[in-house]
Short mmCIF file of C-alpha atoms and ligand atoms in Angstrom, two decimals:
data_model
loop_
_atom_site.label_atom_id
_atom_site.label_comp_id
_atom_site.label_asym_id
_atom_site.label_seq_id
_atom_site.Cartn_x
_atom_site.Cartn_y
_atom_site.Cartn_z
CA UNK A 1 0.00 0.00 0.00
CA UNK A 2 1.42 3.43 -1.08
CA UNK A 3 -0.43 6.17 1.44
CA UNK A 4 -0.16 9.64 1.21
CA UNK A 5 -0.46 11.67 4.36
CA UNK A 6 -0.88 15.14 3.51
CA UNK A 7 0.15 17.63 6.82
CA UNK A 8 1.96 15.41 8.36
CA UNK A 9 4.42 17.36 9.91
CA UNK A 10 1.38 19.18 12.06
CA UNK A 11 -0.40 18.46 15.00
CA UNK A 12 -2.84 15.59 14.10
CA UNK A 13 -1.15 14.84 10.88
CA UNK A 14 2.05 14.57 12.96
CA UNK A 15 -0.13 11.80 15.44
CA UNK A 16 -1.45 10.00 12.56
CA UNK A 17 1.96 9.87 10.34
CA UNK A 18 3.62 7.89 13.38
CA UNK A 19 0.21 5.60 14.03
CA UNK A 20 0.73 4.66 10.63
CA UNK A 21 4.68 3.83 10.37
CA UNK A 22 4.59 2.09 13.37
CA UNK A 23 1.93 -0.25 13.13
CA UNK A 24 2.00 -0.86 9.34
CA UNK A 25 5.23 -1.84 8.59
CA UNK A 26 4.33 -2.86 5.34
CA UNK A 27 2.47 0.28 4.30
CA UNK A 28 4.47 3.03 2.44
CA UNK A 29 3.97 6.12 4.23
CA UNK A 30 4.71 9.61 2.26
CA UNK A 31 4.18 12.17 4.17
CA UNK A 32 3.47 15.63 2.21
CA UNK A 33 4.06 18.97 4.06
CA UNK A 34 4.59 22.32 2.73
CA UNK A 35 5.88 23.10 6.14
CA UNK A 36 4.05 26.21 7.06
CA UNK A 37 4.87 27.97 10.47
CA UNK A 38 2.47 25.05 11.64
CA UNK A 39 5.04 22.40 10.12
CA UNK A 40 7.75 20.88 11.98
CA UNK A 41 9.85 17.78 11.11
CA UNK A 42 10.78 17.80 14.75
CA UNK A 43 7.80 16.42 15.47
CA UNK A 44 8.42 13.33 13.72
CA UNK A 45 11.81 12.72 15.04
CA UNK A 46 11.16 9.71 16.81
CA UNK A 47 10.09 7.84 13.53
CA UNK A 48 12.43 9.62 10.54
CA UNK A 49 14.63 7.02 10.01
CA UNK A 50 11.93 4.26 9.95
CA UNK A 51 12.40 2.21 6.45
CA UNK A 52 8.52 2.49 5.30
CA UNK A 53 8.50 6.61 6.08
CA UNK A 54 8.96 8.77 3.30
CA UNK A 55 8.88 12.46 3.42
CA UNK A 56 8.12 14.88 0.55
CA UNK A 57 8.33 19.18 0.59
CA UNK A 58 5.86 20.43 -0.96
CA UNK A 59 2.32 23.08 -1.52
CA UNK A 60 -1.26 20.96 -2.53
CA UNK A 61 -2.02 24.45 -4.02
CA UNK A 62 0.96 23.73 -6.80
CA UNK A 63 -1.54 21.90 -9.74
CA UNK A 64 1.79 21.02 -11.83
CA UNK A 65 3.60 19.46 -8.74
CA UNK A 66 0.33 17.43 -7.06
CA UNK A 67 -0.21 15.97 -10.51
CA UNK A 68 3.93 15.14 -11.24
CA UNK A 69 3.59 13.19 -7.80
CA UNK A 70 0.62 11.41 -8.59
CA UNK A 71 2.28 10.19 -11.67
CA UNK A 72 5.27 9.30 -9.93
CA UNK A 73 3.80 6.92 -7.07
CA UNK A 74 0.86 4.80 -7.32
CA UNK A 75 -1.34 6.00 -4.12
CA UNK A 76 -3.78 3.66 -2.96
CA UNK A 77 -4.83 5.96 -0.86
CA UNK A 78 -5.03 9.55 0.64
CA UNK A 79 -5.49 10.69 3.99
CA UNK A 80 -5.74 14.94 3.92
CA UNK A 81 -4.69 16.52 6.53
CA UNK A 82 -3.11 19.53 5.53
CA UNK A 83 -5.14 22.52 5.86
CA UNK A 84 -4.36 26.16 7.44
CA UNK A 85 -6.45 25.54 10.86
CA UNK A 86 -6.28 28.51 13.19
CA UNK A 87 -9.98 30.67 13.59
CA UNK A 88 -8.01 33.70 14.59
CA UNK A 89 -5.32 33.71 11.70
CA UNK A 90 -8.72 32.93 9.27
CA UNK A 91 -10.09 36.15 10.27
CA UNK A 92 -7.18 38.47 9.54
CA UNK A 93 -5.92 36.60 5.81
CA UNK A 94 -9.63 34.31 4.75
CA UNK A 95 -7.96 34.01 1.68
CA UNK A 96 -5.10 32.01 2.67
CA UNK A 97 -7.55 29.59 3.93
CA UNK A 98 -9.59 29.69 0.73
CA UNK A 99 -6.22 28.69 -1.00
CA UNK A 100 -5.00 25.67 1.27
CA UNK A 101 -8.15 24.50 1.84
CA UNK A 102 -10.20 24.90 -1.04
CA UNK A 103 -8.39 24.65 -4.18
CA UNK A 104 -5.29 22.75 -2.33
CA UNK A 105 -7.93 19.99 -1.95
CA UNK A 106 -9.50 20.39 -5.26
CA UNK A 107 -6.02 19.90 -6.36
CA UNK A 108 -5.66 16.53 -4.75
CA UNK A 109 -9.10 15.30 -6.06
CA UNK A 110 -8.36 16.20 -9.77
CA UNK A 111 -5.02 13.92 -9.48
CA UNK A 112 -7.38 11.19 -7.59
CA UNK A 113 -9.71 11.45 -10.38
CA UNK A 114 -7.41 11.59 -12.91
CA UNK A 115 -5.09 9.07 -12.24
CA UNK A 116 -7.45 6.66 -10.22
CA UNK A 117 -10.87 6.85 -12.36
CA UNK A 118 -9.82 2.98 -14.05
CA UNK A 119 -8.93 1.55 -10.18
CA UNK A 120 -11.93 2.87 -8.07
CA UNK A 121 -12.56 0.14 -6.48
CA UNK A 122 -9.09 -0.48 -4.51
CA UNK A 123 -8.76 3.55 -3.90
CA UNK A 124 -9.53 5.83 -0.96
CA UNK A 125 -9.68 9.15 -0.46
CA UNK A 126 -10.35 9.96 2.87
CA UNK A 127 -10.54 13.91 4.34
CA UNK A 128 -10.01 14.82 7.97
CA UNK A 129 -12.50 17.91 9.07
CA UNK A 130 -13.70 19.54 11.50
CA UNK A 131 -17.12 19.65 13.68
CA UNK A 132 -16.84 23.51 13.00
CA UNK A 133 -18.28 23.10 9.57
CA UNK A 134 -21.80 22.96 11.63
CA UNK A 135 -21.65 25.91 12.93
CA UNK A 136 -22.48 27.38 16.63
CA UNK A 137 -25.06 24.71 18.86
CA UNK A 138 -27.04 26.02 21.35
CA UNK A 139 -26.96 25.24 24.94
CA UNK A 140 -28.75 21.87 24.00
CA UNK A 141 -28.03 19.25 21.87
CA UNK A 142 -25.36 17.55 19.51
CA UNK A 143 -24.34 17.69 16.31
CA UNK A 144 -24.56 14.65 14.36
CA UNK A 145 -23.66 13.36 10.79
CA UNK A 146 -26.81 14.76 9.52
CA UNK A 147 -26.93 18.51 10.86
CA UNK A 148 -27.10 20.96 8.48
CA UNK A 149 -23.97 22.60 7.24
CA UNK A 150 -23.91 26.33 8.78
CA UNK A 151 -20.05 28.03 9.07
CA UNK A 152 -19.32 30.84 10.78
CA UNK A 153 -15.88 32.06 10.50
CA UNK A 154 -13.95 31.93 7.47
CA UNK A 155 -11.70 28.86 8.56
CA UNK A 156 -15.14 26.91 9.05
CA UNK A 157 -16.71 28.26 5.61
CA UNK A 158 -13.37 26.88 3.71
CA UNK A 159 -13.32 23.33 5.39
CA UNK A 160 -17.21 23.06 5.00
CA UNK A 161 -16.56 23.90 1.43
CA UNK A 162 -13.95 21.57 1.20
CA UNK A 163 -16.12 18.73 2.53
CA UNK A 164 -18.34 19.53 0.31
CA UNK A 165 -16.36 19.43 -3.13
CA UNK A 166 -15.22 15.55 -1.50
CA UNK A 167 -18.47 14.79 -1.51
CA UNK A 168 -19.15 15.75 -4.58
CA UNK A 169 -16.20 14.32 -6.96
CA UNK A 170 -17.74 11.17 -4.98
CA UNK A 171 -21.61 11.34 -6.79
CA UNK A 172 -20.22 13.26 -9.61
CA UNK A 173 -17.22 10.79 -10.97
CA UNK A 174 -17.46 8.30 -8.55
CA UNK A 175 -14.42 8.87 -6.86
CA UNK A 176 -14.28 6.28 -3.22
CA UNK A 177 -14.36 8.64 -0.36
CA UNK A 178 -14.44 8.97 3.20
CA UNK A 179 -14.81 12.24 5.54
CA UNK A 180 -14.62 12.90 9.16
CA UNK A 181 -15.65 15.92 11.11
CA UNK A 182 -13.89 15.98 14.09
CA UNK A 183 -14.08 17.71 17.78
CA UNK A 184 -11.68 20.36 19.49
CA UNK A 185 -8.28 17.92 19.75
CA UNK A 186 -5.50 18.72 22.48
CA UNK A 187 -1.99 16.78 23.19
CA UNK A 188 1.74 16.97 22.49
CA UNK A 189 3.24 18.85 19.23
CA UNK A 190 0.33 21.25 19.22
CA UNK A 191 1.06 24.52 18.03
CA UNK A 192 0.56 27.38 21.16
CA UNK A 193 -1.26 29.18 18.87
CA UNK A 194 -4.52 27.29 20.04
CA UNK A 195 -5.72 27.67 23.29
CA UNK A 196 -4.62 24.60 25.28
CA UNK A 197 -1.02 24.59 24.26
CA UNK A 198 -1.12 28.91 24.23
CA UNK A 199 -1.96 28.76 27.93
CA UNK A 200 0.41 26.08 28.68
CA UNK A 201 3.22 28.06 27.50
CA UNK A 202 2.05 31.43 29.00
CA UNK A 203 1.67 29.60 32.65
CA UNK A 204 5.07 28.70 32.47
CA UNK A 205 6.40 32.38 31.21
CA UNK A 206 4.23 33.76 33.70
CA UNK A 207 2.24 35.77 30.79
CA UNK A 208 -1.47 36.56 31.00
CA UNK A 209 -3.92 34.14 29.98
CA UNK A 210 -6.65 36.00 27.36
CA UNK A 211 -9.85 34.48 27.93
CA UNK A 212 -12.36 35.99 24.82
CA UNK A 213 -15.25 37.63 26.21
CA UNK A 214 -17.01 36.08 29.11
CA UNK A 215 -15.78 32.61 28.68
CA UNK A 216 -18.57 30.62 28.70
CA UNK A 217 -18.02 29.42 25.09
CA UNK A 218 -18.25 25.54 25.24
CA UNK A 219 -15.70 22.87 23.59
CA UNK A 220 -15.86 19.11 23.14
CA UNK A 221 -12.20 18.24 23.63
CA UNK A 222 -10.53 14.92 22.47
CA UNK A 223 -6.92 13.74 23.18
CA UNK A 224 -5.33 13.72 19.64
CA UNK A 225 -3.98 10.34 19.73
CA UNK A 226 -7.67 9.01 19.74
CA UNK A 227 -8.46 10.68 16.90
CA UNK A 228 -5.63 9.27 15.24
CA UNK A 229 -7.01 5.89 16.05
CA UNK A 230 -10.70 6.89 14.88
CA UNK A 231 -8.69 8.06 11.57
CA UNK A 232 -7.04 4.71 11.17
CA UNK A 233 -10.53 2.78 11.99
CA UNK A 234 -12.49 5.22 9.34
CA UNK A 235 -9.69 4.85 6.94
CA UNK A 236 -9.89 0.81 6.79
CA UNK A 237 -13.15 -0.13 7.84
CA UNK A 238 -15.31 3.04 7.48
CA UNK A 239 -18.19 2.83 4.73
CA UNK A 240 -17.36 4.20 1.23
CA UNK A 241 -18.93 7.97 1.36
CA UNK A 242 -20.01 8.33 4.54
CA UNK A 243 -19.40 10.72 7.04
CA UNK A 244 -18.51 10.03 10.62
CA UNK A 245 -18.74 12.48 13.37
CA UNK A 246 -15.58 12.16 15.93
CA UNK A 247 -16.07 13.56 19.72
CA UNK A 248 -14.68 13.07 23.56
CA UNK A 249 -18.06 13.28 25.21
CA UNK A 250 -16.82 15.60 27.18
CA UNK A 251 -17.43 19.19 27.08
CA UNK A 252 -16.08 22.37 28.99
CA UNK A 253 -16.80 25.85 28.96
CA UNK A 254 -13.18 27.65 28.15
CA UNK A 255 -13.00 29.14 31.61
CA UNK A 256 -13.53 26.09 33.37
CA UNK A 257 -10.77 23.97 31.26
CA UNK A 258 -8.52 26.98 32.14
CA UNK A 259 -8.91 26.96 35.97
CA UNK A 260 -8.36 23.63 35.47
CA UNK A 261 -5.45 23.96 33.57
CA UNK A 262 -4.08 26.24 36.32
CA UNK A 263 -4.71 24.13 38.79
CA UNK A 264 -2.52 20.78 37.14
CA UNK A 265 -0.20 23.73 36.02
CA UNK A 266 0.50 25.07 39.31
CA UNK A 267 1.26 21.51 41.26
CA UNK A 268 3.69 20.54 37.91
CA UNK A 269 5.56 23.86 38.50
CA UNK A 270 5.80 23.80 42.42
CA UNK A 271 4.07 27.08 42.68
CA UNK A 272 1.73 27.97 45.16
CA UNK A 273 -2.33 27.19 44.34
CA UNK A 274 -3.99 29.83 42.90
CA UNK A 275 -1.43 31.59 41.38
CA UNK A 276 -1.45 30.95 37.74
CA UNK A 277 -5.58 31.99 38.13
CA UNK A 278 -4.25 35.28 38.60
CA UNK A 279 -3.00 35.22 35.07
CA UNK A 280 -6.76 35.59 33.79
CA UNK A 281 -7.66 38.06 31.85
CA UNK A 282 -10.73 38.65 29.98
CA UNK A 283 -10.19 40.60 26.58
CA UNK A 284 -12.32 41.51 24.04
CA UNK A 285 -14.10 38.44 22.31
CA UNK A 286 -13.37 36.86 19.06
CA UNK A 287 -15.89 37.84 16.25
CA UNK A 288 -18.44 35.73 15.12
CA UNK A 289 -17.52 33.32 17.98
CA UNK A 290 -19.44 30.17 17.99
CA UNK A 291 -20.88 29.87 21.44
CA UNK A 292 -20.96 25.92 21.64
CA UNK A 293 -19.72 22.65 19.95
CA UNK A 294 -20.61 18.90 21.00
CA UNK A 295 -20.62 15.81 18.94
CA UNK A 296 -22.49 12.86 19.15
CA UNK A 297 -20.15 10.38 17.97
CA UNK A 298 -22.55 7.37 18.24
CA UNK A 299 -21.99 6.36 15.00
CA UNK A 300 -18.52 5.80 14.78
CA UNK A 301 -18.79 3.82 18.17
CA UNK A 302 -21.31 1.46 16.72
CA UNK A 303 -20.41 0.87 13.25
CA UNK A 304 -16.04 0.89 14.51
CA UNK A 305 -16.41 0.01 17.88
CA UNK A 306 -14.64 3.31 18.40
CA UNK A 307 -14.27 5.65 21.65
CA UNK A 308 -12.31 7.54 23.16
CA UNK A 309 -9.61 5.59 25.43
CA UNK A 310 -8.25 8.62 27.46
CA UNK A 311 -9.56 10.52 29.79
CA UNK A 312 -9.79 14.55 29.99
CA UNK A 313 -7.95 14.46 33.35
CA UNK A 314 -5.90 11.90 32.20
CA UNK A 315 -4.86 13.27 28.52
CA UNK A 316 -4.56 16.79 30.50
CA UNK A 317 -1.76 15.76 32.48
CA UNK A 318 -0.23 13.95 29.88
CA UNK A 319 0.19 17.35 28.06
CA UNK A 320 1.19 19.25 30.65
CA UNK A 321 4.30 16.76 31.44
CA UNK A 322 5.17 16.45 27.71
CA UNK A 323 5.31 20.50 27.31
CA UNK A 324 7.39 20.53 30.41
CA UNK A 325 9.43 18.04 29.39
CA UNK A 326 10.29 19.20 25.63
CA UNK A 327 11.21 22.67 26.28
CA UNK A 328 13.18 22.60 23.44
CA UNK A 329 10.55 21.91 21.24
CA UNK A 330 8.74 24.63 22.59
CA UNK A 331 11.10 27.25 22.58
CA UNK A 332 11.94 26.80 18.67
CA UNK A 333 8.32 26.89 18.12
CA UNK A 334 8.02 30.55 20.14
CA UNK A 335 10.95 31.88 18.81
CA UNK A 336 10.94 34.20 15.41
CA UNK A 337 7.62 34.68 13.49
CA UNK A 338 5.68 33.11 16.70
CA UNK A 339 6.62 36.61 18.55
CA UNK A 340 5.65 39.07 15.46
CA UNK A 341 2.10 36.85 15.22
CA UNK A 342 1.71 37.21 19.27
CA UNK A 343 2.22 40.77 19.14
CA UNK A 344 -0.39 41.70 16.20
CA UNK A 345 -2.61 39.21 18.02
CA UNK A 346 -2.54 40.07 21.87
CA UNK A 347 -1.23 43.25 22.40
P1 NAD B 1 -1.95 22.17 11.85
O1 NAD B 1 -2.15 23.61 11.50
O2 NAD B 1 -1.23 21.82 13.12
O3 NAD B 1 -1.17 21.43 10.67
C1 NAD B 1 -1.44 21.65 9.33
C2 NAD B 1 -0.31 21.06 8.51
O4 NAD B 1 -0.62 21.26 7.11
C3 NAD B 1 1.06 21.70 8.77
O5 NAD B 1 2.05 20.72 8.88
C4 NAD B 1 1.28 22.58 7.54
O6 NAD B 1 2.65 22.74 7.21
C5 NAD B 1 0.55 21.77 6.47
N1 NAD B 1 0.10 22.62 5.35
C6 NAD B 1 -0.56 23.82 5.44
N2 NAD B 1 -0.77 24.32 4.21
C7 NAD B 1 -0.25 23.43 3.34
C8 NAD B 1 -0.17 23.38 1.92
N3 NAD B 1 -0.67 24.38 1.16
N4 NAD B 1 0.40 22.30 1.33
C9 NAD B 1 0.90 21.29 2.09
N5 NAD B 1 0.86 21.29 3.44
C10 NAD B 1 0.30 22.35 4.05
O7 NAD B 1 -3.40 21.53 11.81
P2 NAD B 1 -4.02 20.37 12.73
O8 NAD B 1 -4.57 20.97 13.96
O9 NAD B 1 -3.04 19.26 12.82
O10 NAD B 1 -5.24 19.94 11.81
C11 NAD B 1 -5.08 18.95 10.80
C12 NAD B 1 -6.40 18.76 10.08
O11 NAD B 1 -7.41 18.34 11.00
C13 NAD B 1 -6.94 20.03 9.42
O12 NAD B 1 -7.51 19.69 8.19
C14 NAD B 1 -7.99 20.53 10.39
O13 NAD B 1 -9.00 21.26 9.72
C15 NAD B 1 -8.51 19.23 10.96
N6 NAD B 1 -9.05 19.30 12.34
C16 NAD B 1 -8.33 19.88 13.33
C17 NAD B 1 -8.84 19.90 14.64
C18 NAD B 1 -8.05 20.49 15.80
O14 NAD B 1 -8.59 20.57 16.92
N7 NAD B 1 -6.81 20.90 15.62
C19 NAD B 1 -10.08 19.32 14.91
C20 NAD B 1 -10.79 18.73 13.85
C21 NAD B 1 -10.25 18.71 12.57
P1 TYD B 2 -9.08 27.44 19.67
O1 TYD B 2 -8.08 26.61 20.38
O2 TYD B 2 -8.60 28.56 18.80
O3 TYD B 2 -10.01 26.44 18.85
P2 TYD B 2 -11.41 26.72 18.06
O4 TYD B 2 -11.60 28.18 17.90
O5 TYD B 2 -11.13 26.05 16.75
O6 TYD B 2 -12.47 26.05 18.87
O7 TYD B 2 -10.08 28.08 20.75
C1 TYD B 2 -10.79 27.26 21.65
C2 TYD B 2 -11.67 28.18 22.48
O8 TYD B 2 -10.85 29.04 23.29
C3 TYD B 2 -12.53 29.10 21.63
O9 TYD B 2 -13.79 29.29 22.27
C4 TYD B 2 -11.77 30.42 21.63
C5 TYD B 2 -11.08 30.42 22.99
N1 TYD B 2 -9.78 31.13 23.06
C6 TYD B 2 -9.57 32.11 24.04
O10 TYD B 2 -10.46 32.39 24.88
N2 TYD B 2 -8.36 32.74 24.07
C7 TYD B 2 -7.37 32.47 23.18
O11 TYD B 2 -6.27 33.12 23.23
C8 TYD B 2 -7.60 31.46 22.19
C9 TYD B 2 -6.54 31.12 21.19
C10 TYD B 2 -8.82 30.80 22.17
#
């Protein structure tokens, strides 16, 4: 099996990339990555030198280039990852997003089309989204595989759009196809551009902790290497185009998760309780902020068998130690552009 990861060398790509090497051996694992600010072969040390891993530079926006490497290696499959993924940097540049996510994954279904349309049957190409694509929920309910598509910031608008154009290459020219629409993840290698790994690395500089408006928005938050495992169950046994909703059952309000996160913070650091609390701050709220996201992910746990296998407290503390213990890692990620982007974004 040839497999192409696309954005591997980010946070969930970088989860699913070393799934995959590790427990297919005889699976050849090309992992495409235009490297980004988001990008980072570091975090794919551990497996580099692994006989079936394979990694290749380059942008899914580049027609001439996705098609050369379609030619080039016979992919039985495709697992797409790489997307631009941050709410806040969607606002400021939407058109980056329209770009990567759009017409980069347009890109990738032409070649699939293209070079597949005489193999169908043995192909797959599967596309990892996000549970943003629904839009905001209320304070009841869940989504499931069937709510209606309803974006509301221009990161969710591009992934729901390309979700859509999956879907359709699949009842259009029959292409095989799979799509998930995933919850808020959290773990290790996540960029501290998102709030989990953001706070994380202000606690430990001591930095103020900007909670958006009153923060009582809601998240359903999964530990990323369960998602990479409901990506590897989707990807071999899920049904050919069908969607399957991915969640943790477990839901926090933002100012909750960060007392929380104080609190675990605060022991790990041998400070005194209560003091990284004092590091709240409410600024002014993020626009068109969706007040509430939950998934029912009923499906995927009766069809699969899947659910989740850590957790909150559990996968929270996991984090914490792993961003404590690779302050390496951390410090090239907050060093150079990292400051510029905290400065337009914060200050
Ligand atoms: P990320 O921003 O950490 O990583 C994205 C990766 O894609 C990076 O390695 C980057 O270099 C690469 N990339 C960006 N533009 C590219 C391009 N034009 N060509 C090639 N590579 C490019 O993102 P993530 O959080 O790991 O998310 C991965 C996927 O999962 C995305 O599609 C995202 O929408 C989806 N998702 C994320 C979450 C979450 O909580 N992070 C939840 C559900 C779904
Ligand atoms: P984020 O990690 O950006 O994920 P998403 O917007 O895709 O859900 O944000 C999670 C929640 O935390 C969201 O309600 C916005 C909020 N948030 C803050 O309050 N402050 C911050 O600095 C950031 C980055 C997010």
């Amino acid at each position: 099996m040839n497999l192409l990861i696309t954005g591997g060398a980010g946070f969930i790509g970088s989860h699913v990339v070393r799934r995959f090497v590790q427990n297919y051996p005889n699976y050849h694992i090309y992992n495409l990555d235009a490297l980004t600010y988001a990008g980072n072969l570091e975090n794919l040390k551990d497996i580099e030198d692994f006989p079936n891993y394979h990694f290749i530079k380059g942008d899914i926006v580049d027609e001439p280039f996705i098609n050369d490497l379609f030619v080039k290696i016979d992919f039985d499959g495709v697992i797409h990852l790489a997307a631009e993924s941050h709410v806040d940097r969607s606002i400021e540049d939407p058109l980056a997003f329209v770009r990567t996510n759009v017409i980069g994954t347009v890109n990738l279904l032409n070649a699939a089309k293209k070079l597949w349309s005489n193999s169908y049957v043995k192909k797959r190409f599967y596309h990892v989204s996000t549970d943003e694509v629904y839009g905001s929920l209320g304070k009841e309910g869940l989504f499931t595989e069937t709510s209606l598509y309803n974006p509301n910031s221009p990161y969710s608008a591009s992934k729901a759009s390309s979700d859509h154009f999956v879907r359709a290459y699949g009842e259009t020219y029959g292409l095989p196809f799979g799509i998930s629409n995933c919850s808020n993840n959290y773990g290790p290698y996540h960029f501290p551009e998102k709030l989990i790994p953001l706070f994380i690395n202000n606690i430990i500089e001591r930095k103020s902790l900007p909670v958006y408006g009153d923060g009582k928005y809601t998240r359903d938050w999964l530990f990323v290497e369960d998602h990479a495992m409901a990506i590897d169950l989707v990807f071999h046994k899920g049904k050919n185009h069908e969607t399957y909703n991915i969640g943790g059952f477990n839901e926090w309000q933002n100012i909750d998760l960060v007392k929380l996160l104080c609190k675990v913070m605060d022991k790990k650091l041998n400070r005194r309780e209560g003091e990284s609390e004092k590091l709240i701050a409410y600024v002014k709220d993020r626009p068109g902020h969706d007040l509430r996201y939950a998934i029912d992910a009923s499906k995927i746990n009766k069809e699969l068998g899947w659910k989740p296998s850590v957790t909150f407290e559990e996968g929270l503390e996991r984090t914490v130690d792993w961003y404590l213990s690779n302050s390496e890692w951390l410090n090239h990620v907050t060093s150079g552009d990292y400051k510029e982007y905290y400065k337009k974004m914060y200050s």
